[in-house]
Short mmCIF file of the C-alpha atoms (twelve columns), coordinates in Angstrom:
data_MODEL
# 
_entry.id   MODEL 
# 
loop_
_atom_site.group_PDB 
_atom_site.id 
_atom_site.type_symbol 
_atom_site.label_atom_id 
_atom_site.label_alt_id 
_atom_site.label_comp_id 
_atom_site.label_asym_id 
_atom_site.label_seq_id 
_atom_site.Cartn_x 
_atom_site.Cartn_y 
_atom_site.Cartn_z 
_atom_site.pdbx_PDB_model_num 
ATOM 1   C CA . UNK A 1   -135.481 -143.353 61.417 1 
ATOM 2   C CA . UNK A 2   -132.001 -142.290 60.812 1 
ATOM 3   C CA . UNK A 3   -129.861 -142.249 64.217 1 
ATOM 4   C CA . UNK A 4   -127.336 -139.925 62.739 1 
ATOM 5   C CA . UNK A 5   -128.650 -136.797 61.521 1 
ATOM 6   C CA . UNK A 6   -130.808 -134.518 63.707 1 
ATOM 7   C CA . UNK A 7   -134.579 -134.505 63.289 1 
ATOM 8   C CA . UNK A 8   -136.057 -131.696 61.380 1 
ATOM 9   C CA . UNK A 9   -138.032 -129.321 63.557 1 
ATOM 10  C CA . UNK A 10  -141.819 -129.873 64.396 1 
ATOM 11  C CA . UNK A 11  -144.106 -127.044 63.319 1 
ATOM 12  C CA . UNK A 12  -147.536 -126.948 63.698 1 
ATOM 13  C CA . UNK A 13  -149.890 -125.881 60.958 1 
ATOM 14  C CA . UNK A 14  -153.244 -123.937 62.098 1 
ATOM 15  C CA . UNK A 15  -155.621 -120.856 61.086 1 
ATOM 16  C CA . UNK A 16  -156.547 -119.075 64.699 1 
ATOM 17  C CA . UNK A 17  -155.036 -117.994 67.575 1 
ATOM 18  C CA . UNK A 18  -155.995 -121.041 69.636 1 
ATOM 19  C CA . UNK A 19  -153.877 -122.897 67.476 1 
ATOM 20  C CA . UNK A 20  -151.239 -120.482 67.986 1 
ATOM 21  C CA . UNK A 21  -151.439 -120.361 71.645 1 
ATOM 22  C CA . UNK A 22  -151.227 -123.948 71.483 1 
ATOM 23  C CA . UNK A 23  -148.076 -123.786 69.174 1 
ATOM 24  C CA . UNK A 24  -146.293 -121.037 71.208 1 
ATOM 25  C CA . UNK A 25  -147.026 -123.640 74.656 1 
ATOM 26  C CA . UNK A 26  -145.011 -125.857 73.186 1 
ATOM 27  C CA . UNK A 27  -142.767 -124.134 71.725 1 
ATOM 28  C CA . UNK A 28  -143.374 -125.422 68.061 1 
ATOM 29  C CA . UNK A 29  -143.047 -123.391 64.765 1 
ATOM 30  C CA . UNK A 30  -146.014 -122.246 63.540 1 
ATOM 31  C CA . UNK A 31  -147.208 -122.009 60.251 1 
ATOM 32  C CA . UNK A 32  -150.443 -119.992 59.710 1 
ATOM 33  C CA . UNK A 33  -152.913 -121.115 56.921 1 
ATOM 34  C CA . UNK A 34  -153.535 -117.032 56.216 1 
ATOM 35  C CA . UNK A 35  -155.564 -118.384 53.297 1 
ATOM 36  C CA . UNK A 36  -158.300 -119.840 55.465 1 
ATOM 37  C CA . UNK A 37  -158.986 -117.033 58.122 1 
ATOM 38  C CA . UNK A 38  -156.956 -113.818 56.553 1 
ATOM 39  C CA . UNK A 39  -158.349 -111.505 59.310 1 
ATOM 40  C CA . UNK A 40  -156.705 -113.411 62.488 1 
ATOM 41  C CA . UNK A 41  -153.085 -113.252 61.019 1 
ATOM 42  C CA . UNK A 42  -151.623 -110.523 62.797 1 
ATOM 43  C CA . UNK A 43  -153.223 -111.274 65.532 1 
ATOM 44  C CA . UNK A 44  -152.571 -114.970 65.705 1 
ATOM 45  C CA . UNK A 45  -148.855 -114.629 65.041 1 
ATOM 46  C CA . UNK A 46  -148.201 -111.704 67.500 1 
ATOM 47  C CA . UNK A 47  -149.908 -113.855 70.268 1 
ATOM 48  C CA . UNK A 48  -147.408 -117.143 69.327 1 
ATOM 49  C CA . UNK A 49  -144.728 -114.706 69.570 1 
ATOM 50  C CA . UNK A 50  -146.049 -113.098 72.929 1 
ATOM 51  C CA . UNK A 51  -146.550 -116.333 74.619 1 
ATOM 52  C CA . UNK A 52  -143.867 -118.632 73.167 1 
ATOM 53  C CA . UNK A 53  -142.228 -120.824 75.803 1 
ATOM 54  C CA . UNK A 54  -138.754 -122.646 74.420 1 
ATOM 55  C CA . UNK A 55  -139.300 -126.420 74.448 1 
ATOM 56  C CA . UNK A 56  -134.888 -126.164 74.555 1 
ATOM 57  C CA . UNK A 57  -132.903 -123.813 75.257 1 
ATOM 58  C CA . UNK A 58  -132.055 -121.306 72.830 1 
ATOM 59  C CA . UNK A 59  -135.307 -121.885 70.999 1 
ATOM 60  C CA . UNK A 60  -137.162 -118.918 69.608 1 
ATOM 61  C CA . UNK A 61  -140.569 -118.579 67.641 1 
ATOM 62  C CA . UNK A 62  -140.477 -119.073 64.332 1 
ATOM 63  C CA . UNK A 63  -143.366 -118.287 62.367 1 
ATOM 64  C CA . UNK A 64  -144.521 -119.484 58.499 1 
ATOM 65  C CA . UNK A 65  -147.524 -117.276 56.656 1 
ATOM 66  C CA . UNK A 66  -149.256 -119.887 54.443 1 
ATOM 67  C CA . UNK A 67  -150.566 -117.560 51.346 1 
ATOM 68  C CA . UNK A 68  -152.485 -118.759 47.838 1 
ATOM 69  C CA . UNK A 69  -150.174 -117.513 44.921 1 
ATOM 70  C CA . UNK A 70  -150.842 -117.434 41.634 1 
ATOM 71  C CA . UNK A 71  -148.221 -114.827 39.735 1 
ATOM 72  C CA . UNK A 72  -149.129 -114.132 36.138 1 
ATOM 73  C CA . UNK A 73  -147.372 -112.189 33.337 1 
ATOM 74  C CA . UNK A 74  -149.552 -109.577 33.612 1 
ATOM 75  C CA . UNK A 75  -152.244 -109.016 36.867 1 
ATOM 76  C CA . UNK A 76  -155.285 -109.908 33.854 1 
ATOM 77  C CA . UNK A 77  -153.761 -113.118 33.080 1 
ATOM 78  C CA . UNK A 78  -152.763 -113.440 37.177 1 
ATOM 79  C CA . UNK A 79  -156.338 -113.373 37.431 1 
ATOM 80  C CA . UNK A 80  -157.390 -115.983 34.589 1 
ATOM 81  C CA . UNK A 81  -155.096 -117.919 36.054 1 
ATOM 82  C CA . UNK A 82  -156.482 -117.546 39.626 1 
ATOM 83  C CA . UNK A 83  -159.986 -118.234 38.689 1 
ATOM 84  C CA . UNK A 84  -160.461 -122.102 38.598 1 
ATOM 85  C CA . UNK A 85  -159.225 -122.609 41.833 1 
ATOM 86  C CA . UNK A 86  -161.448 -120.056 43.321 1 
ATOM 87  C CA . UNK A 87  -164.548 -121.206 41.546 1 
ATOM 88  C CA . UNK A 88  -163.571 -124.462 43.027 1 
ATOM 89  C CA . UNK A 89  -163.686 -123.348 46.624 1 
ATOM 90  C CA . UNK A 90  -166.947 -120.982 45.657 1 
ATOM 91  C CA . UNK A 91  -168.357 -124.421 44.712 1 
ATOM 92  C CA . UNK A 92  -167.429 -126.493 47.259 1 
ATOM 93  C CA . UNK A 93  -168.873 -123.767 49.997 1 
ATOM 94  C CA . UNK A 94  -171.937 -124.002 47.714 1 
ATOM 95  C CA . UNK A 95  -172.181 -128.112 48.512 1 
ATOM 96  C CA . UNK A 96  -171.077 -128.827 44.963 1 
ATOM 97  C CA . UNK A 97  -167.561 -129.856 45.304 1 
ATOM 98  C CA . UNK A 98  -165.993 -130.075 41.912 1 
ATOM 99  C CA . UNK A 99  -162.532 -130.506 39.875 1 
ATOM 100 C CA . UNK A 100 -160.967 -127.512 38.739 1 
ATOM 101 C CA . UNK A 101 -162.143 -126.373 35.038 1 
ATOM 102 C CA . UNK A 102 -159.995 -124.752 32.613 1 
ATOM 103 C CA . UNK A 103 -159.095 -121.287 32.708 1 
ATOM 104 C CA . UNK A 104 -161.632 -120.680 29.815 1 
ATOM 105 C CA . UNK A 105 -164.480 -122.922 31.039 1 
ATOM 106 C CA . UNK A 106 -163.819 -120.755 34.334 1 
ATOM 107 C CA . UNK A 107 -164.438 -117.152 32.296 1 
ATOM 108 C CA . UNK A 108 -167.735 -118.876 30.794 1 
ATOM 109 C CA . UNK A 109 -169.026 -120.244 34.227 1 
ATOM 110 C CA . UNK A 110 -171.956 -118.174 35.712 1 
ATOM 111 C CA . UNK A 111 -172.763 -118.129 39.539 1 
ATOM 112 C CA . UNK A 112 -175.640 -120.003 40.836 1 
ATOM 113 C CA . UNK A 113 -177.221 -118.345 43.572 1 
ATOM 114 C CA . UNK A 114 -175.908 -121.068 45.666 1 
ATOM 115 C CA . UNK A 115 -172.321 -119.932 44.299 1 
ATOM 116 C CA . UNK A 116 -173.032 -116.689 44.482 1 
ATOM 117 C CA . UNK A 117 -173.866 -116.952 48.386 1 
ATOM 118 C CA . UNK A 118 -170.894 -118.673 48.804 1 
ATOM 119 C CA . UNK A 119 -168.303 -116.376 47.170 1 
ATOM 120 C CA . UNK A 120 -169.870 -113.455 49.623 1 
ATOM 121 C CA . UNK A 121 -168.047 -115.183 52.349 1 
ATOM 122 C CA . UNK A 122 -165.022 -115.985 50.824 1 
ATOM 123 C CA . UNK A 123 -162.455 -113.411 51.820 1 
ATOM 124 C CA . UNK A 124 -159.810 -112.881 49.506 1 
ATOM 125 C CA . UNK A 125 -157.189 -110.752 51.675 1 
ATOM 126 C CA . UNK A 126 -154.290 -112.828 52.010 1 
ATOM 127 C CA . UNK A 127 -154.550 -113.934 48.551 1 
ATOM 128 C CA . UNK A 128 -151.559 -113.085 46.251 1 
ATOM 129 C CA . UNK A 129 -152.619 -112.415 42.243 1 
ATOM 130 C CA . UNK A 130 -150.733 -110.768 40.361 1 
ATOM 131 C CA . UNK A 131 -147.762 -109.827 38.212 1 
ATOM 132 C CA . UNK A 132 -144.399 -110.255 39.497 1 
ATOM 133 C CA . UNK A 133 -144.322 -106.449 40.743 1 
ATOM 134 C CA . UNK A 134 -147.673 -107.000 42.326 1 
ATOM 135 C CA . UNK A 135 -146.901 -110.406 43.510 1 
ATOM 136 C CA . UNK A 136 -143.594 -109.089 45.509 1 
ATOM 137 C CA . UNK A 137 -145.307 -106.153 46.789 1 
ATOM 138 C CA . UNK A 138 -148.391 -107.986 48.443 1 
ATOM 139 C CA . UNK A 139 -145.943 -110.278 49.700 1 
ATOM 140 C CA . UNK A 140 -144.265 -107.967 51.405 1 
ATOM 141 C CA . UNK A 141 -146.746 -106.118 53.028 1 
ATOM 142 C CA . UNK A 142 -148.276 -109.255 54.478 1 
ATOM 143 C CA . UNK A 143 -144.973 -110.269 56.034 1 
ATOM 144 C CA . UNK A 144 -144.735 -107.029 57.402 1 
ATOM 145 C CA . UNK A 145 -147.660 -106.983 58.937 1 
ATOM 146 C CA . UNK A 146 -147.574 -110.062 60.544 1 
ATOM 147 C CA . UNK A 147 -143.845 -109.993 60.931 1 
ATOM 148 C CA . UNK A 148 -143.413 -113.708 59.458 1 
ATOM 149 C CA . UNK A 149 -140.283 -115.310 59.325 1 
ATOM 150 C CA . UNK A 150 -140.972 -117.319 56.382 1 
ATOM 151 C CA . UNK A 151 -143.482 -117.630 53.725 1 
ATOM 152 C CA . UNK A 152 -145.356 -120.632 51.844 1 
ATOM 153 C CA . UNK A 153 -146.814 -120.525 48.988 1 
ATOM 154 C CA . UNK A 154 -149.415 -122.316 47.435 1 
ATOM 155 C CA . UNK A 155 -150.397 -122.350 43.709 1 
ATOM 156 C CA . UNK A 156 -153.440 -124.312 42.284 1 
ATOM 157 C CA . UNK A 157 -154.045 -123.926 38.392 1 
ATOM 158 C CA . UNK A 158 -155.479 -126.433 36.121 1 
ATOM 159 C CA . UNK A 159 -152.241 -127.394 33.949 1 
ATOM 160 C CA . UNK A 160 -148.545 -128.313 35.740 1 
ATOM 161 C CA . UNK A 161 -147.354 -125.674 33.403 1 
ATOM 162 C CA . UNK A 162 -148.861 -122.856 34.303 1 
ATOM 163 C CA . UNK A 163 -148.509 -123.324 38.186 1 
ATOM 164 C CA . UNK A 164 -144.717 -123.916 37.491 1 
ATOM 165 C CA . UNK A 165 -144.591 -120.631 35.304 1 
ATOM 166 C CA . UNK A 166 -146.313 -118.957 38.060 1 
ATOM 167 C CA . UNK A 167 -143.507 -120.554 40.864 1 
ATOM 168 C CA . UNK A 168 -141.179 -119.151 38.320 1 
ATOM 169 C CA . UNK A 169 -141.987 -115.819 38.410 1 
ATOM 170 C CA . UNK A 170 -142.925 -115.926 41.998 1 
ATOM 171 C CA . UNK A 171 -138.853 -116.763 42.600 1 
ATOM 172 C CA . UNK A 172 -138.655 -113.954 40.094 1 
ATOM 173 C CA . UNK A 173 -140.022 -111.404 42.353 1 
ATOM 174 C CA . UNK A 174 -138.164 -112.455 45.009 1 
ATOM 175 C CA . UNK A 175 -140.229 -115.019 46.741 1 
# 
């Protein structure tokens, strides 16, 4: 461990206000997973706020909104591009955990029922997909509404290139 530079700061990484309690005890950044349990975020990261105790002086909260991303030319192709990684957590819910297919094997796959049970209860709200003006509007709003300091994002596509294109134009709109 290097003796002569400070350490970076500890966060903590979670998905529901008891993990944000827990953060704001401490008095740890907090990065929210708002992929995993979309309808606590506001909630979650006004409570780490409310109840953060400083572990040192000066320290305030600092919060981090974890979001999927996937930024496409256009919000169709956004979409295409979106749809492997989805069907791969559809899947997975279904008890059939698999690699991510191709963006075309993706638009041929049909739902089993077991699939299709398991995409009913996989909520989408704190996704980002989209075009670049889509991409930085969503963005926003989510930020504003849970008043985030920072954000993450997280981009799973079958090839490298197309989840650097989409990094590309998500620093395109701004992000």
């Amino acid at each position: 461990v290097p003796a002569d530079v400070p350490l970076p700061p500890v966060f903590m990484l979670g998905s529901t206000p008891s993990s944000a309690a827990t953060a704001a005890r401490k008095g740890l950044g907090y990065g929210f997973a708002a992929y995993t349990n979309p309808e606590a975020v506001a909630d979650a990261l006004r409570l780490y706020r409310r109840e953060f105790v400083p572990a040192r002086p000066g320290d305030r909260p600092y919060a981090i909104l974890g979001l999927k991303v996937v930024v496409g030319e256009d919000d169709q192709q956004a979409r295409a591009l979106a749809l492997p990684w989805h069907l791969a957590l559809v899947q997975n819910r279904a008890g059939n955990p698999s690699p991510l297919m191709t963006v075309e094997a993706a638009l041929r796959h049909r739902l089993t029922e077991p699939e299709r049970q398991a995409e009913a209860r996989v909520d989408r709200r704190a996704d980002v997909v989209g075009d670049i003006e889509h991409a930085r509007e969503r963005i926003e709003a989510l930020v504003a509404e849970s008043r985030a300091d920072e954000v993450i994002a997280t981009t799973n596509t079958y090839e490298s290139a197309q989840r650097r294109a989409s990094y590309e134009r998500l620093a395109a709109a701004g992000g």
